[in-house]
């Protein structure tokens, strides 16, 4: 539950920059109830959430699957954060962008797309020269 709370909190800080979920995904679903309940603070534990959503224990397979899907979706949305707000340093924004581009570059290299990999590497190079973390 702590993972969900913390990631939802981070994503909420960037609500203007990222559309966390499509509206049709959230309309009257167990997924929406879990997300909204965690976001609002209604659920303090997995047991609270499972009992409210499914009327079952938190060990119920449906709840575990629901929580797993939400975790995966929230983690994926972290990839699309835009770290450019005034309260973040230029170095943090550069590190985040470099790490994101590096992941894309490694993925493209792994699937054998050399030209696209090279283009991403060229985008990272000026940042790597400017900041010591690369």
PDB file of C-alpha atoms in Angstrom:
ATOM      1  CA  UNK A   1       0.000   0.000   0.000  1.00  0.00           C
ATOM      2  CA  UNK A   2       2.914   2.350   0.707  1.00  0.00           C
ATOM      3  CA  UNK A   3       4.129   2.080  -2.892  1.00  0.00           C
ATOM      4  CA  UNK A   4       0.690   3.060  -4.198  1.00  0.00           C
ATOM      5  CA  UNK A   5       0.378   5.982  -1.792  1.00  0.00           C
ATOM      6  CA  UNK A   6       3.816   7.360  -2.593  1.00  0.00           C
ATOM      7  CA  UNK A   7       3.573   7.014  -6.367  1.00  0.00           C
ATOM      8  CA  UNK A   8       0.049   8.457  -6.485  1.00  0.00           C
ATOM      9  CA  UNK A   9       1.321  11.398  -4.428  1.00  0.00           C
ATOM     10  CA  UNK A  10       4.187  12.017  -6.866  1.00  0.00           C
ATOM     11  CA  UNK A  11       1.916  11.758  -9.908  1.00  0.00           C
ATOM     12  CA  UNK A  12      -0.610  14.096  -8.275  1.00  0.00           C
ATOM     13  CA  UNK A  13       2.062  16.787  -8.040  1.00  0.00           C
ATOM     14  CA  UNK A  14       2.306  16.712 -11.841  1.00  0.00           C
ATOM     15  CA  UNK A  15      -1.424  16.496 -12.554  1.00  0.00           C
ATOM     16  CA  UNK A  16      -1.371  19.424 -14.993  1.00  0.00           C
ATOM     17  CA  UNK A  17       1.435  17.775 -16.944  1.00  0.00           C
ATOM     18  CA  UNK A  18       0.162  14.195 -17.083  1.00  0.00           C
ATOM     19  CA  UNK A  19      -3.230  12.631 -17.612  1.00  0.00           C
ATOM     20  CA  UNK A  20      -2.915   9.742 -15.197  1.00  0.00           C
ATOM     21  CA  UNK A  21      -5.751   7.648 -16.585  1.00  0.00           C
ATOM     22  CA  UNK A  22      -8.273   7.828 -19.378  1.00  0.00           C
ATOM     23  CA  UNK A  23     -11.698   8.761 -18.034  1.00  0.00           C
ATOM     24  CA  UNK A  24     -13.360   5.642 -19.442  1.00  0.00           C
ATOM     25  CA  UNK A  25     -10.867   3.541 -17.465  1.00  0.00           C
ATOM     26  CA  UNK A  26     -12.041   4.992 -14.199  1.00  0.00           C
ATOM     27  CA  UNK A  27     -15.809   5.082 -14.469  1.00  0.00           C
ATOM     28  CA  UNK A  28     -17.335   2.916 -11.727  1.00  0.00           C
ATOM     29  CA  UNK A  29     -14.694   0.221 -11.740  1.00  0.00           C
ATOM     30  CA  UNK A  30     -12.785  -1.557  -9.010  1.00  0.00           C
ATOM     31  CA  UNK A  31      -9.694   0.009 -10.556  1.00  0.00           C
ATOM     32  CA  UNK A  32     -11.155   3.491 -10.033  1.00  0.00           C
ATOM     33  CA  UNK A  33     -12.242   2.686  -6.499  1.00  0.00           C
ATOM     34  CA  UNK A  34      -8.756   1.539  -5.528  1.00  0.00           C
ATOM     35  CA  UNK A  35      -7.012   4.473  -7.209  1.00  0.00           C
ATOM     36  CA  UNK A  36      -9.427   7.078  -5.812  1.00  0.00           C
ATOM     37  CA  UNK A  37      -9.486   5.478  -2.383  1.00  0.00           C
ATOM     38  CA  UNK A  38      -5.707   5.492  -2.073  1.00  0.00           C
ATOM     39  CA  UNK A  39      -5.447   9.019  -3.499  1.00  0.00           C
ATOM     40  CA  UNK A  40      -8.051  10.412  -1.093  1.00  0.00           C
ATOM     41  CA  UNK A  41      -6.634   8.581   1.931  1.00  0.00           C
ATOM     42  CA  UNK A  42      -9.746   6.433   2.345  1.00  0.00           C
ATOM     43  CA  UNK A  43      -7.672   3.238   2.371  1.00  0.00           C
ATOM     44  CA  UNK A  44      -4.917   2.990   4.946  1.00  0.00           C
ATOM     45  CA  UNK A  45      -4.198  -0.672   4.335  1.00  0.00           C
ATOM     46  CA  UNK A  46      -4.682  -3.412   1.795  1.00  0.00           C
ATOM     47  CA  UNK A  47      -7.229  -4.964   4.130  1.00  0.00           C
ATOM     48  CA  UNK A  48      -9.344  -1.770   4.108  1.00  0.00           C
ATOM     49  CA  UNK A  49      -9.252  -1.594   0.319  1.00  0.00           C
ATOM     50  CA  UNK A  50     -10.000  -5.281  -0.280  1.00  0.00           C
ATOM     51  CA  UNK A  51     -12.910  -5.295   2.147  1.00  0.00           C
ATOM     52  CA  UNK A  52     -14.437  -2.169   0.620  1.00  0.00           C
ATOM     53  CA  UNK A  53     -13.972  -3.160  -3.023  1.00  0.00           C
ATOM     54  CA  UNK A  54     -14.526  -6.932  -2.984  1.00  0.00           C
ATOM     55  CA  UNK A  55     -15.853  -7.660   0.527  1.00  0.00           C
ATOM     56  CA  UNK A  56     -12.966 -10.128   0.825  1.00  0.00           C
ATOM     57  CA  UNK A  57      -9.614 -10.387   2.556  1.00  0.00           C
ATOM     58  CA  UNK A  58      -6.596  -8.672   1.022  1.00  0.00           C
ATOM     59  CA  UNK A  59      -5.266 -12.104   0.077  1.00  0.00           C
ATOM     60  CA  UNK A  60      -8.094 -12.548  -2.445  1.00  0.00           C
ATOM     61  CA  UNK A  61      -6.709 -13.123  -5.958  1.00  0.00           C
ATOM     62  CA  UNK A  62      -8.948 -10.437  -7.479  1.00  0.00           C
ATOM     63  CA  UNK A  63      -7.589  -7.787  -5.121  1.00  0.00           C
ATOM     64  CA  UNK A  64      -3.978  -8.883  -5.629  1.00  0.00           C
ATOM     65  CA  UNK A  65      -4.454  -8.706  -9.415  1.00  0.00           C
ATOM     66  CA  UNK A  66      -6.141  -5.306  -9.173  1.00  0.00           C
ATOM     67  CA  UNK A  67      -3.363  -3.912  -6.998  1.00  0.00           C
ATOM     68  CA  UNK A  68      -0.714  -5.362  -9.304  1.00  0.00           C
ATOM     69  CA  UNK A  69      -2.328  -3.755 -12.378  1.00  0.00           C
ATOM     70  CA  UNK A  70      -2.523  -0.387 -10.613  1.00  0.00           C
ATOM     71  CA  UNK A  71       1.116  -0.607  -9.498  1.00  0.00           C
ATOM     72  CA  UNK A  72       2.256  -1.393 -13.030  1.00  0.00           C
ATOM     73  CA  UNK A  73       0.209   1.442 -14.535  1.00  0.00           C
ATOM     74  CA  UNK A  74       1.424   3.986 -11.973  1.00  0.00           C
ATOM     75  CA  UNK A  75       5.050   2.937 -12.440  1.00  0.00           C
ATOM     76  CA  UNK A  76       4.674   3.308 -16.216  1.00  0.00           C
ATOM     77  CA  UNK A  77       3.378   6.849 -15.765  1.00  0.00           C
ATOM     78  CA  UNK A  78       6.537   7.821 -13.878  1.00  0.00           C
ATOM     79  CA  UNK A  79       8.341   7.438 -17.195  1.00  0.00           C
ATOM     80  CA  UNK A  80       6.361  10.369 -18.620  1.00  0.00           C
ATOM     81  CA  UNK A  81       6.841  12.926 -15.852  1.00  0.00           C
ATOM     82  CA  UNK A  82       8.085  16.307 -16.977  1.00  0.00           C
ATOM     83  CA  UNK A  83      10.667  17.433 -14.427  1.00  0.00           C
ATOM     84  CA  UNK A  84      10.976  21.091 -15.341  1.00  0.00           C
ATOM     85  CA  UNK A  85       9.196  22.873 -12.544  1.00  0.00           C
ATOM     86  CA  UNK A  86      10.948  25.762 -10.762  1.00  0.00           C
ATOM     87  CA  UNK A  87      11.367  23.743  -7.560  1.00  0.00           C
ATOM     88  CA  UNK A  88      13.633  21.228  -9.338  1.00  0.00           C
ATOM     89  CA  UNK A  89      17.231  21.864 -10.213  1.00  0.00           C
ATOM     90  CA  UNK A  90      18.501  21.916 -13.759  1.00  0.00           C
ATOM     91  CA  UNK A  91      20.748  19.005 -12.844  1.00  0.00           C
ATOM     92  CA  UNK A  92      17.801  16.873 -11.661  1.00  0.00           C
ATOM     93  CA  UNK A  93      15.862  17.599 -14.831  1.00  0.00           C
ATOM     94  CA  UNK A  94      18.896  16.705 -16.948  1.00  0.00           C
ATOM     95  CA  UNK A  95      19.509  13.489 -15.014  1.00  0.00           C
ATOM     96  CA  UNK A  96      15.897  12.402 -15.375  1.00  0.00           C
ATOM     97  CA  UNK A  97      15.885  13.147 -19.107  1.00  0.00           C
ATOM     98  CA  UNK A  98      19.218  11.394 -19.633  1.00  0.00           C
ATOM     99  CA  UNK A  99      18.056   8.283 -17.780  1.00  0.00           C
ATOM    100  CA  UNK A 100      14.821   8.211 -19.790  1.00  0.00           C
ATOM    101  CA  UNK A 101      16.663   8.616 -23.101  1.00  0.00           C
ATOM    102  CA  UNK A 102      19.261   6.026 -22.063  1.00  0.00           C
ATOM    103  CA  UNK A 103      16.496   3.510 -21.350  1.00  0.00           C
ATOM    104  CA  UNK A 104      15.004   4.159 -24.798  1.00  0.00           C
ATOM    105  CA  UNK A 105      18.433   3.818 -26.379  1.00  0.00           C
ATOM    106  CA  UNK A 106      19.097   0.479 -24.621  1.00  0.00           C
ATOM    107  CA  UNK A 107      15.688  -0.825 -25.649  1.00  0.00           C
ATOM    108  CA  UNK A 108      16.244   0.108 -29.274  1.00  0.00           C
ATOM    109  CA  UNK A 109      19.700  -1.478 -29.207  1.00  0.00           C
ATOM    110  CA  UNK A 110      18.286  -4.671 -27.714  1.00  0.00           C
ATOM    111  CA  UNK A 111      15.784  -5.042 -30.552  1.00  0.00           C
ATOM    112  CA  UNK A 112      18.446  -4.334 -33.152  1.00  0.00           C
ATOM    113  CA  UNK A 113      17.564  -0.831 -34.348  1.00  0.00           C
ATOM    114  CA  UNK A 114      21.065   0.578 -34.690  1.00  0.00           C
ATOM    115  CA  UNK A 115      20.311   3.827 -36.535  1.00  0.00           C
ATOM    116  CA  UNK A 116      17.650   4.932 -34.041  1.00  0.00           C
ATOM    117  CA  UNK A 117      19.944   3.919 -31.169  1.00  0.00           C
ATOM    118  CA  UNK A 118      22.683   6.107 -32.596  1.00  0.00           C
ATOM    119  CA  UNK A 119      20.313   9.083 -32.926  1.00  0.00           C
ATOM    120  CA  UNK A 120      19.294   8.803 -29.270  1.00  0.00           C
ATOM    121  CA  UNK A 121      22.960   8.547 -28.260  1.00  0.00           C
ATOM    122  CA  UNK A 122      23.668  11.773 -30.125  1.00  0.00           C
ATOM    123  CA  UNK A 123      20.864  13.482 -28.175  1.00  0.00           C
ATOM    124  CA  UNK A 124      22.320  12.328 -24.851  1.00  0.00           C
ATOM    125  CA  UNK A 125      25.916  13.286 -25.691  1.00  0.00           C
ATOM    126  CA  UNK A 126      25.650  17.075 -25.052  1.00  0.00           C
ATOM    127  CA  UNK A 127      24.011  16.451 -21.689  1.00  0.00           C
ATOM    128  CA  UNK A 128      26.678  13.883 -20.814  1.00  0.00           C
ATOM    129  CA  UNK A 129      29.378  16.421 -21.529  1.00  0.00           C
ATOM    130  CA  UNK A 130      27.735  19.083 -19.374  1.00  0.00           C
ATOM    131  CA  UNK A 131      26.851  17.065 -16.240  1.00  0.00           C
ATOM    132  CA  UNK A 132      29.148  14.801 -14.228  1.00  0.00           C
ATOM    133  CA  UNK A 133      26.517  12.119 -13.456  1.00  0.00           C
ATOM    134  CA  UNK A 134      26.725  10.484 -16.867  1.00  0.00           C
TER     135      UNK A 134
END
